[in-house]
Coordinates of C-alpha atoms in Angstrom, one line a residue:
M11 CA 0.1 0.1 0.0
D12 CA 1.2 3.5 -0.7
S13 CA 2.8 5.3 2.5
R14 CA 0.9 8.5 1.9
K15 CA -2.7 6.5 1.8
R16 CA -1.6 4.4 4.8
A17 CA -0.5 7.9 6.7
A18 CA -3.8 9.6 5.8
A19 CA -5.7 6.4 6.9
S20 CA -4.0 6.1 10.3
S21 CA -4.4 9.9 10.8
N22 CA -6.4 10.6 14.3
S23 CA -8.2 13.5 12.1
P24 CA -11.9 13.1 12.2
S25 CA -11.9 14.6 8.5
L26 CA -9.5 12.0 7.0
V27 CA -11.8 8.7 7.8
F28 CA -10.8 6.4 4.9
W29 CA -14.1 4.9 3.4
S30 CA -12.6 2.3 1.3
S31 CA -14.1 1.6 -2.5
S32 CA -13.5 -2.0 -2.0
F33 CA -15.5 -2.1 1.0
P34 CA -18.2 0.7 0.5
R35 CA -20.6 -0.6 3.0
Q36 CA -18.7 -1.2 5.9
P37 CA -20.4 0.1 8.9
A38 CA -18.8 2.0 12.0
R39 CA -18.8 -0.2 14.9
V40 CA -19.7 0.4 18.5
L41 CA -19.0 -1.9 21.3
I42 CA -21.1 -2.0 24.6
V43 CA -19.6 -4.3 27.3
E44 CA -21.8 -5.0 30.4
A45 CA -19.4 -4.9 33.6
L46 CA -22.0 -5.6 36.0
P47 CA -21.1 -7.7 39.0
P48 CA -21.1 -10.7 39.9
R49 CA -20.3 -12.0 36.3
W50 CA -17.8 -9.4 35.4
S51 CA -15.3 -11.0 37.8
E52 CA -15.4 -14.4 35.3
T53 CA -15.5 -12.5 32.0
R54 CA -13.3 -9.4 32.3
T55 CA -10.0 -11.0 31.8
V56 CA -11.1 -13.4 28.9
L57 CA -12.9 -10.5 27.1
C58 CA -10.2 -7.9 27.6
D59 CA -7.3 -10.3 26.2
A60 CA -9.7 -11.3 23.1
L61 CA -10.5 -7.7 22.7
D62 CA -6.9 -6.5 22.7
N63 CA -5.9 -9.4 20.5
F64 CA -8.4 -8.4 17.9
L65 CA -7.6 -4.7 18.0
S66 CA -3.6 -5.7 17.6
L67 CA -4.5 -7.4 14.3
A68 CA -7.2 -5.1 12.9
S69 CA -4.9 -1.7 13.6
S70 CA -2.2 -3.3 11.7
L71 CA -3.8 -4.5 8.6
D72 CA -2.8 -2.9 5.2
G73 CA -5.1 -2.6 2.1
P74 CA -9.0 -1.8 2.1
C75 CA -10.3 -0.2 5.2
R76 CA -12.5 -3.0 7.4
I77 CA -13.5 -0.9 10.2
P78 CA -13.6 2.9 9.4
L79 CA -14.7 3.8 13.1
L80 CA -14.9 2.3 16.5
S81 CA -16.3 3.4 19.7
L82 CA -16.8 1.6 23.2
Y83 CA -19.0 1.9 26.2
A84 CA -18.8 0.3 29.5
V85 CA -21.9 0.0 31.6
S86 CA -21.0 -0.8 35.1
R87 CA -22.3 1.5 38.0
Q88 CA -23.2 4.0 35.1
R89 CA -22.8 4.0 31.4
E90 CA -19.4 5.8 30.4
C91 CA -17.7 6.1 27.1
L92 CA -14.3 4.9 27.2
L93 CA -13.4 5.7 23.7
P94 CA -15.7 8.2 21.3
F95 CA -15.4 7.4 17.4
V96 CA -11.8 7.2 16.2
Q97 CA -10.1 5.1 13.4
V98 CA -8.5 1.9 14.1
R99 CA -5.7 1.3 11.6
G100 CA -2.5 3.0 13.0
N101 CA -4.2 3.7 16.5
F102 CA -3.5 0.7 18.6
A103 CA -1.6 2.7 21.2
R104 CA -4.9 4.7 21.9
L105 CA -7.1 1.4 21.8
H106 CA -4.7 -0.6 23.9
S107 CA -5.3 2.2 26.6
C108 CA -8.9 2.0 26.3
V109 CA -8.7 -1.8 26.5
E110 CA -6.8 -1.2 29.9
E111 CA -9.1 1.1 31.1
L112 CA -11.7 -1.4 30.7
R113 CA -9.8 -4.1 32.4
S114 CA -9.5 -1.8 35.6
I115 CA -13.4 -1.4 36.2
P116 CA -13.8 -3.5 39.4
S117 CA -15.7 -6.4 39.8
E118 CA -17.0 -6.1 43.3
G119 CA -19.8 -4.2 44.3
C120 CA -23.5 -3.7 44.6
I121 CA -25.8 -6.0 42.1
R122 CA -28.3 -4.2 40.1
G123 CA -31.4 -5.8 39.4
A124 CA -32.1 -7.0 35.7
A125 CA -34.6 -4.4 34.8
A126 CA -31.8 -1.4 36.0
G127 CA -29.2 -3.2 33.9
A128 CA -31.1 -3.3 31.0
D129 CA -32.2 0.3 31.1
L130 CA -28.4 1.1 31.3
L131 CA -28.1 -0.9 28.1
R132 CA -30.7 1.1 26.6
Q133 CA -29.4 4.2 27.3
A134 CA -25.9 3.3 26.2
V135 CA -27.3 2.4 22.7
L136 CA -29.3 5.5 22.3
D137 CA -26.2 7.7 23.9
S138 CA -23.9 5.9 20.9
L139 CA -26.5 6.6 18.2
Q140 CA -26.7 10.1 18.8
Q141 CA -22.9 10.4 19.1
F142 CA -22.3 8.8 15.7
K143 CA -24.7 11.3 14.0
Q144 CA -22.8 14.1 15.7
Y145 CA -19.7 12.9 14.4
I146 CA -21.1 12.6 11.0
R147 CA -22.7 15.9 10.9
H148 CA -19.3 17.5 11.8
T149 CA -17.0 15.5 9.6
S150 CA -16.6 16.0 5.8
A151 CA -16.6 12.3 5.3
G152 CA -20.4 12.6 6.4
S153 CA -21.1 14.8 3.3
Q154 CA -19.3 12.6 0.9
A155 CA -20.3 9.1 2.0
G156 CA -24.0 10.1 2.3
S157 CA -26.2 7.2 2.8
N158 CA -23.6 4.6 2.8
I159 CA -22.4 5.5 6.2
S160 CA -24.2 3.3 8.9
V161 CA -23.8 1.9 12.4
E162 CA -23.5 -1.5 14.0
V163 CA -24.1 -2.0 17.8
T164 CA -22.5 -5.0 19.7
L165 CA -23.6 -5.4 23.1
V166 CA -21.5 -8.0 25.1
T167 CA -23.6 -9.5 28.5
S168 CA -23.5 -12.3 30.6
Q169 CA -27.3 -12.0 31.5
P170 CA -29.6 -14.0 29.7
G171 CA -29.6 -12.8 26.1
R172 CA -33.2 -13.6 25.4
S173 CA -34.7 -11.4 28.0
I174 CA -32.0 -8.6 27.0
V175 CA -33.4 -8.7 23.3
H176 CA -36.9 -8.5 24.4
Q177 CA -36.3 -5.4 26.7
L178 CA -34.0 -3.5 24.2
E179 CA -36.9 -4.2 21.8
M180 CA -39.5 -2.8 24.0
G181 CA -37.2 -0.1 25.0
L182 CA -36.2 1.5 21.5
K183 CA -39.4 1.0 19.9
D184 CA -40.1 4.6 19.8
A185 CA -36.6 5.7 19.2
D186 CA -34.9 7.0 15.8
L187 CA -33.1 4.2 14.5
V188 CA -32.5 5.1 10.9
S189 CA -28.6 5.1 11.3
L190 CA -28.5 1.8 13.1
K191 CA -27.8 -1.2 10.6
R192 CA -27.8 -3.9 13.0
L193 CA -28.1 -4.8 16.8
L194 CA -26.3 -7.8 17.8
V195 CA -26.6 -8.9 21.7
V196 CA -23.6 -11.4 22.2
Q197 CA -24.1 -13.8 25.5
I198 CA -21.0 -15.0 27.2
Y199 CA -21.8 -18.1 29.1
S200 CA -19.3 -20.4 30.9
T201 CA -19.3 -24.4 30.8
A202 CA -21.3 -24.4 34.1
D203 CA -24.3 -22.8 32.4
W204 CA -24.3 -25.3 29.6
G205 CA -28.0 -27.0 29.4
Q206 CA -29.3 -24.1 31.6
D207 CA -32.6 -22.6 30.6
A208 CA -30.9 -19.2 29.6
L209 CA -29.1 -21.2 26.7
S210 CA -32.2 -22.8 25.4
P211 CA -33.8 -21.1 22.5
E212 CA -37.3 -20.3 23.9
P213 CA -40.2 -19.7 21.1
A214 CA -40.9 -15.9 21.1
A215 CA -44.6 -14.9 21.9
P216 CA -46.5 -13.3 19.7
S217 CA -46.2 -10.0 21.4
E218 CA -42.5 -10.0 21.1
T219 CA -42.7 -10.8 17.4
E220 CA -45.0 -7.7 16.8
D221 CA -42.6 -5.7 18.8
S222 CA -39.5 -6.9 16.7
L223 CA -41.4 -6.1 13.7
M224 CA -42.2 -2.4 15.0
L225 CA -38.7 -1.9 15.7
G226 CA -37.6 -1.6 11.9
T227 CA -34.2 -3.0 12.8
E228 CA -32.4 -6.3 13.0
V229 CA -31.7 -7.3 16.6
D230 CA -29.9 -10.8 16.7
L231 CA -28.6 -13.1 19.5
Q232 CA -25.4 -14.6 19.9
Q233 CA -24.3 -17.1 22.6
V234 CA -20.5 -17.9 22.9
E235 CA -18.2 -19.6 25.2
N236 CA -16.3 -17.9 27.9
T237 CA -12.9 -18.4 25.7
V238 CA -10.7 -16.1 24.1
F239 CA -11.1 -17.7 20.9
A240 CA -14.7 -17.6 20.8
I241 CA -14.9 -14.0 21.7
E242 CA -12.1 -13.1 19.3
T243 CA -14.2 -14.8 16.5
V244 CA -17.2 -12.5 17.2
F245 CA -14.8 -9.7 16.7
K246 CA -13.2 -10.8 13.8
A247 CA -16.5 -11.0 11.8
W248 CA -16.2 -7.1 11.8
L249 CA -13.4 -7.5 9.3
Q250 CA -15.6 -9.1 6.5
E251 CA -17.2 -7.6 3.8
Q252 CA -20.6 -6.6 5.1
G253 CA -22.6 -5.3 2.0
G254 CA -25.6 -7.9 1.8
D255 CA -27.1 -5.3 -1.0
R256 CA -26.1 -7.2 -4.1
E257 CA -24.7 -10.6 -4.9
H258 CA -21.0 -11.2 -5.6
L259 CA -21.0 -14.0 -8.2
H260 CA -23.0 -14.9 -11.1
L261 CA -22.1 -18.9 -12.2
L262 CA -23.5 -19.5 -15.3
L263 CA -24.3 -23.2 -16.5
P264 CA -25.5 -24.0 -20.0
S265 CA -28.7 -24.0 -20.7
P266 CA -31.0 -27.4 -20.0
M267 CA -32.1 -29.5 -23.0
D268 CA -35.6 -28.0 -22.8
N269 CA -35.0 -24.3 -22.4
L270 CA -32.9 -22.0 -24.2
I271 CA -31.9 -19.7 -21.6
P272 CA -28.7 -20.2 -19.5
V273 CA -29.1 -21.3 -16.1
C274 CA -27.6 -18.6 -13.8
V275 CA -26.9 -19.6 -9.9
K276 CA -26.2 -16.4 -8.0
C277 CA -23.7 -16.6 -5.1
D278 CA -21.6 -14.6 -2.3
M279 CA -18.3 -14.9 -1.6
Q280 CA -16.7 -14.9 2.0
E281 CA -12.9 -14.6 3.0
R282 CA -11.7 -17.3 4.9
M283 CA -8.7 -15.7 6.2
I284 CA -6.5 -12.5 6.2
S285 CA -3.8 -12.6 3.9
P286 CA -0.3 -13.0 6.1
A287 CA 0.6 -10.1 2.9
L288 CA -1.5 -7.3 4.5
I289 CA 0.3 -7.3 7.7
P290 CA 3.8 -5.5 7.7
L291 CA 6.1 -7.5 9.5
T292 CA 9.7 -8.3 9.3
P293 CA 10.4 -11.4 9.0
K294 CA 7.1 -11.9 7.3
L295 CA 4.3 -14.1 8.7
G296 CA 4.0 -17.1 6.6
V297 CA 7.0 -17.1 4.0
K298 CA 6.2 -16.3 0.6
T299 CA 5.9 -19.5 -1.9
E300 CA 6.0 -17.4 -5.0
S301 CA 9.6 -18.4 -5.7
I302 CA 12.5 -20.3 -4.2
R303 CA 14.0 -17.0 -3.2
D304 CA 11.2 -15.5 -1.4
F305 CA 11.1 -18.7 0.6
L306 CA 14.6 -19.4 1.5
P307 CA 16.0 -17.0 4.6
G308 CA 17.8 -14.1 3.6
T309 CA 21.5 -13.4 4.0
K310 CA 23.7 -10.5 5.3
G311 CA 26.6 -10.9 3.3
S312 CA 27.4 -10.4 -0.2
A313 CA 24.7 -10.6 -2.8
N314 CA 26.7 -13.6 -4.5
Q315 CA 26.6 -15.5 -1.3
S316 CA 24.1 -18.3 -1.5
P317 CA 21.3 -18.3 1.3
A318 CA 21.4 -20.7 4.0
P319 CA 18.7 -23.7 3.7
Q320 CA 15.5 -23.2 5.3
T321 CA 15.0 -25.5 8.3
L322 CA 11.2 -26.6 8.5
K323 CA 10.6 -29.0 11.6
V324 CA 7.7 -31.9 11.2
I325 CA 5.5 -31.4 14.5
K326 CA 2.3 -33.3 13.5
V327 CA 1.3 -36.2 11.2
L328 CA -2.2 -35.5 9.9
R329 CA -4.9 -37.5 8.2
A330 CA -5.5 -36.2 4.7
D331 CA -9.3 -36.4 4.8
G332 CA -8.8 -34.1 8.1
V333 CA -7.3 -31.0 6.1
C334 CA -9.6 -28.6 5.0
E335 CA -8.5 -26.8 1.8
S336 CA -9.7 -23.4 2.6
V337 CA -7.1 -22.9 5.3
L338 CA -4.1 -23.3 2.7
Y339 CA -3.0 -20.2 0.9
G340 CA -0.4 -19.1 -1.4
L341 CA 1.6 -20.8 -4.4
P342 CA 2.6 -24.3 -3.7
L343 CA 6.3 -25.6 -4.0
V344 CA 7.5 -28.9 -5.3
I345 CA 9.7 -30.6 -2.9
R346 CA 12.4 -33.0 -4.3
P347 CA 15.5 -34.9 -3.2
T348 CA 18.6 -32.8 -3.8
T349 CA 21.2 -33.0 -6.2
C350 CA 23.5 -30.6 -4.8
W351 CA 27.0 -31.5 -6.0
Q352 CA 28.7 -30.7 -2.8
L353 CA 27.4 -33.8 -1.3
D354 CA 29.3 -37.1 -1.7
W355 CA 27.8 -39.9 -3.4
D356 CA 27.0 -42.1 -0.2
E357 CA 25.5 -39.1 1.3
M358 CA 23.2 -38.3 -1.7
E359 CA 22.4 -42.2 -2.3
N360 CA 21.2 -42.5 1.4
N361 CA 19.3 -38.9 1.1
Q362 CA 17.7 -40.3 -1.9
N363 CA 16.6 -43.5 -0.3
L364 CA 15.1 -41.5 2.6
F365 CA 13.2 -39.0 0.6
H366 CA 11.7 -42.4 -1.2
A367 CA 10.7 -44.0 2.0
L368 CA 9.1 -40.7 3.1
C369 CA 7.0 -40.2 -0.1
H370 CA 5.9 -44.0 -0.1
T371 CA 4.6 -44.0 3.7
L372 CA 2.7 -40.8 3.3
R373 CA 1.1 -41.9 0.1
S374 CA 0.3 -45.3 1.2
R375 CA -1.2 -44.2 4.5
D376 CA -2.9 -41.3 3.2
L377 CA -1.1 -38.9 5.5
F378 CA 0.2 -35.2 5.3
L379 CA 2.7 -33.5 7.7
L380 CA 2.4 -30.3 9.7
L381 CA 6.0 -28.4 9.4
Q382 CA 6.8 -25.3 11.5
V383 CA 9.5 -22.9 10.3
E384 CA 12.6 -22.7 13.0
P385 CA 13.9 -19.3 13.3
A386 CA 17.3 -18.8 11.7
Q387 CA 18.5 -16.5 14.8
K388 CA 16.4 -16.8 17.6
S389 CA 18.4 -14.1 19.6
A390 CA 18.2 -11.6 16.8
A391 CA 14.4 -12.2 16.5
G392 CA 14.1 -12.0 20.4
A393 CA 15.6 -8.7 20.5
S394 CA 12.7 -7.0 18.5
G395 CA 9.7 -9.1 20.2
P396 CA 8.7 -12.6 20.0
C397 CA 9.5 -15.1 17.3
V398 CA 7.0 -15.2 14.4
Y399 CA 6.2 -18.8 13.4
S400 CA 5.1 -19.8 10.0
H401 CA 3.3 -23.3 9.5
Y402 CA 3.2 -25.5 6.2
I403 CA 1.5 -28.8 5.2
L404 CA 3.4 -31.4 3.2
Q405 CA 1.4 -33.5 0.6
P406 CA 2.7 -36.8 -1.1
S407 CA 2.2 -37.2 -5.0
P408 CA 2.1 -40.2 -7.0
S409 CA 5.9 -39.0 -8.2
L410 CA 8.9 -39.3 -6.4
S411 CA 8.0 -35.4 -5.0
L412 CA 6.1 -33.7 -2.3
L413 CA 3.8 -30.6 -2.4
L414 CA 4.5 -27.7 0.3
K415 CA 1.7 -25.3 1.0
P416 CA 1.3 -22.9 3.6
V417 CA -1.5 -23.2 6.3
V418 CA -3.1 -20.2 8.2
S419 CA -2.9 -19.6 11.7
R420 CA -5.4 -19.3 14.5
E421 CA -4.8 -15.3 14.5
L422 CA -5.5 -14.7 11.1
L423 CA -8.5 -17.3 10.6
L424 CA -11.8 -15.4 10.0
P425 CA -15.1 -17.0 11.1
C426 CA -16.8 -19.2 8.6
S427 CA -20.4 -20.2 8.9
Q428 CA -21.0 -23.8 7.3
L429 CA -24.4 -24.2 6.0
A430 CA -25.6 -27.8 6.4
L431 CA -26.7 -29.7 3.8
A432 CA -30.4 -30.6 3.7
Q433 CA -31.4 -34.4 3.0
D434 CA -32.2 -34.0 -0.9
P435 CA -32.5 -30.9 -2.7
A436 CA -35.7 -30.1 -4.6
H437 CA -36.6 -32.5 -7.4
H438 CA -37.2 -29.8 -10.1
A439 CA -33.9 -28.3 -9.1
M440 CA -32.2 -31.7 -9.4
Q441 CA -33.5 -32.1 -12.8
T442 CA -32.4 -28.4 -13.9
I443 CA -28.9 -29.0 -12.7
Q444 CA -28.2 -32.3 -14.1
S445 CA -29.8 -31.4 -17.3
C446 CA -27.1 -28.5 -17.3
L447 CA -24.3 -30.7 -16.8
T448 CA -24.8 -33.4 -19.3
Q449 CA -24.2 -30.7 -21.9
L450 CA -20.6 -30.3 -20.9
D451 CA -17.4 -32.2 -21.6
E452 CA -16.1 -35.0 -19.1
E453 CA -12.5 -35.2 -18.8
F454 CA -11.0 -37.8 -16.4
V455 CA -7.8 -35.6 -15.9
L456 CA -7.1 -31.7 -15.6
N457 CA -4.7 -30.9 -18.0
P458 CA -3.3 -27.3 -17.6
L459 CA -2.0 -27.3 -21.3
S460 CA -5.4 -27.2 -22.8
L461 CA -6.0 -24.0 -20.8
S462 CA -5.2 -20.9 -22.4
S463 CA -5.7 -17.1 -21.0
N464 CA -4.5 -15.3 -24.0
L465 CA -1.4 -13.9 -22.0
Y466 CA 1.0 -13.9 -24.6
Q467 CA -1.4 -11.9 -27.0
H468 CA -1.9 -9.3 -24.3
L469 CA 1.5 -8.9 -23.4
R470 CA 2.5 -8.2 -26.9
S471 CA -0.2 -6.0 -27.9
R472 CA 0.6 -4.2 -24.9
G473 CA 4.3 -3.7 -25.3
L474 CA 3.9 -2.6 -29.0
L475 CA 1.5 -0.1 -27.8
S476 CA 3.7 1.5 -25.2
Q477 CA 6.3 3.8 -25.7
P478 CA 10.0 3.2 -24.9
R479 CA 10.7 4.7 -21.7
Y480 CA 14.6 5.7 -23.1
P481 CA 15.1 6.8 -26.9
Y482 CA 17.7 5.0 -29.3
R483 CA 18.4 8.3 -30.6
I484 CA 18.8 12.0 -29.5
Q485 CA 16.2 13.8 -31.3
P486 CA 16.6 17.4 -32.4
P487 CA 14.9 20.2 -30.7
Q488 CA 11.7 21.2 -32.0
E489 CA 11.8 24.2 -34.5
G490 CA 9.9 27.2 -32.9
P491 CA 8.2 29.9 -34.9
K492 CA 10.8 31.4 -37.3
S493 CA 12.5 34.7 -35.9
T494 CA 15.3 37.0 -37.5
G495 CA 17.6 35.2 -40.1
S496 CA 20.9 35.9 -38.0
R497 CA 19.7 33.6 -35.0
Q498 CA 19.0 30.4 -36.9
P499 CA 22.9 29.7 -37.7
R500 CA 23.6 30.4 -33.9
Q501 CA 21.2 27.7 -33.0
L502 CA 22.3 25.2 -35.4
Q503 CA 26.0 25.7 -34.1
N504 CA 24.8 25.0 -30.1
Y505 CA 23.0 22.0 -31.4
S506 CA 26.1 20.8 -33.1
R507 CA 28.3 21.5 -29.9
Q508 CA 25.8 19.2 -28.3
L509 CA 26.0 16.3 -30.4
G510 CA 29.9 16.4 -30.0
M511 CA 30.2 17.9 -26.5
N512 CA 33.1 15.2 -25.8
N513 CA 35.5 16.0 -28.8
K514 CA 37.6 18.8 -29.4
V515 CA 37.3 19.0 -33.2
R516 CA 34.6 18.0 -35.2
A517 CA 34.5 17.6 -38.9
T518 CA 31.8 18.5 -41.1
V519 CA 31.5 16.2 -44.0
A520 CA 29.9 16.7 -47.4
P521 CA 29.5 13.9 -50.1
L522 CA 32.2 13.7 -52.6
P523 CA 31.2 14.0 -56.3
S524 CA 30.9 11.3 -58.2
S525 CA 32.2 10.6 -61.3
S526 CA 28.8 10.6 -63.5
A527 CA 27.5 13.6 -62.0
A528 CA 30.8 15.5 -62.9
S529 CA 30.3 14.4 -66.6
S530 CA 26.8 15.2 -66.9
S531 CA 27.1 18.6 -65.1
S532 CA 30.1 19.4 -67.7
S533 CA 28.1 18.5 -70.4
L534 CA 25.1 20.2 -69.5
G535 CA 26.5 23.6 -68.6
P536 CA 26.9 25.0 -64.9
P537 CA 25.0 23.2 -62.4
P538 CA 22.7 25.4 -60.3
S539 CA 23.8 27.0 -56.9
K540 CA 22.1 24.6 -54.8
A541 CA 24.1 21.6 -56.1
S542 CA 27.5 23.3 -55.3
R543 CA 30.0 20.9 -53.6
P544 CA 30.9 22.2 -50.3
A545 CA 34.6 21.7 -49.0
L546 CA 35.6 19.8 -45.8
N547 CA 35.4 22.3 -42.8
F548 CA 36.8 21.6 -39.4
L549 CA 35.4 23.0 -36.3
S550 CA 37.1 23.6 -33.2
S551 CA 35.6 23.5 -29.6
S552 CA 38.3 26.2 -28.4
S553 CA 37.5 29.9 -27.9
S554 CA 40.0 31.4 -29.9
G555 CA 38.7 33.2 -33.1
S556 CA 41.5 32.1 -35.5
S557 CA 40.5 28.5 -34.7
R558 CA 36.6 28.6 -34.9
A559 CA 35.2 27.9 -38.4
P560 CA 33.1 30.7 -40.0
A561 CA 29.2 30.4 -39.2
P562 CA 27.5 28.4 -41.6
T563 CA 25.2 30.3 -44.0
R564 CA 22.6 27.4 -44.4
Q565 CA 21.6 23.7 -43.5
E566 CA 21.3 21.2 -46.2
G567 CA 19.5 18.0 -46.2
N568 CA 16.6 16.4 -44.4
D569 CA 15.9 18.8 -41.2
D570 CA 14.7 15.1 -39.3
D571 CA 18.2 13.7 -39.8
D572 CA 19.9 13.8 -36.8
N573 CA 23.4 13.8 -38.3
S574 CA 23.1 16.9 -39.8
V575 CA 25.9 18.4 -42.2
L576 CA 26.9 22.3 -42.1
I577 CA 27.7 23.1 -45.6
Q578 CA 29.6 26.2 -46.5
D579 CA 30.1 27.5 -50.0
S580 CA 33.1 26.3 -51.1
S581 CA 34.0 29.2 -53.5
K582 CA 33.8 31.5 -50.8
Q583 CA 36.2 29.7 -48.6
R584 CA 38.8 29.5 -51.3
D585 CA 38.4 33.3 -51.8
T586 CA 38.9 33.9 -47.9
R587 CA 42.0 31.6 -47.7
S588 CA 43.6 33.7 -50.7
D589 CA 43.0 36.8 -48.9
T590 CA 44.3 35.7 -45.7
E591 CA 47.7 34.4 -47.9
Q592 CA 48.1 37.6 -49.2

């Protein structure tokens, strides 16, 4: 990402909010945390750790802005705005201090009733909406984004979530919720609460359904376990694209036999992980696999020095059917037994046998290997912070080779809701899809040689249309409007000096007369003055007047020729020489 864009995006000025064109519908975020005793003592450490982890990741991401604004409220003895609307990117110091302030809220004190706690939560929601309206009204981003700006409120509580949702719906029924896109109630439960009535979904009463419809906004309930990873997953959903007003993908299938219109299946796309390339780290998280040079560790010696081998430690054996392709990323690398000439024959043969046995064992048992990169210099890495590890999957193949693919870590994994397949799809839909697929050719093996992307044609057309950056020949300066005749020879002399500025003496050579031309000219009479043959003339670069040649009177030949010739009348030159001798 461009440094200027990143600097503008990470600025604390409210007038420089970075609304990305790639994520145009990302809402501002409000987090309301209920810190009421006695449950706050159980959830405080886990919630603050998860929030601190998430904000350290979100504030360090490059690329399009995923969280334009964030505000944080705490509801304990009273409602308190710990963080007004600020930008997340590049603002971790302020966000971390806010998390520490939330962590410092005491967990002891008087226990409020459920009604009083719900009323404080309702007031916090209304206060956050009012703050958002004032922020948008007083910033230039509000006039630019217009109706695309909305806010989503996430309320974290330890009370029974169903009752909180009902009380919020009743309390916000008459409020102005135009800018509110969604209200999410997150109930944190412990393992001891599992199976209680608070976690069992209760059917909504008719009055509750009517109130929900009258509210005019979406109120969701999500129950998560009191663990750092589970709460992190709730926050990481903020990083995903929140459009929903337009489908992402149209999948075109051939038309069925009984219909001429192609079948279009409309789909949405969802990110499964955060790309490690969006995190500016040194060393990089997840070594790149675009080339072997990117994979090997860097060396501080000379450029001609070969890099040291990368060390991958096998830490686990995995079943092949237990690895999901959605957690793998990057370009794969083919691993083969080494043919380095520095190894002796015995060592190379032994290494070949070991590699062959490894390939055969993994393939026969249908196993994968989980690898971890060993840091080359642990002491140097520890000086600037903890070591960052990357992980890989090693897959067997039918040949004497292995396939190396990077695997995502838990920090970069995004939530992904997997929809369960129904027992059987609709009968008419099955007939339509099967009829479409019968129109396609079936191949037993995927051959990439049969796939052409027209890349060569595109590169050739682009290379021929583009202008060369550096011209091969020096073009003469463009002649401006003609002025007096005395200035033109001086300009020609200056340009001649530029062409040969490194030469002490330069010769201006005229073409020699041919015998045929001489005979024809003698028979036909005197030639015109324009065809007179100029003499050889030397121009010196010194400033003395005796060595400098007289100024030329005209320039003959094509003006576009770079090697221009300065012509001087030979008869005048002979007269000048005779006068000098006398």
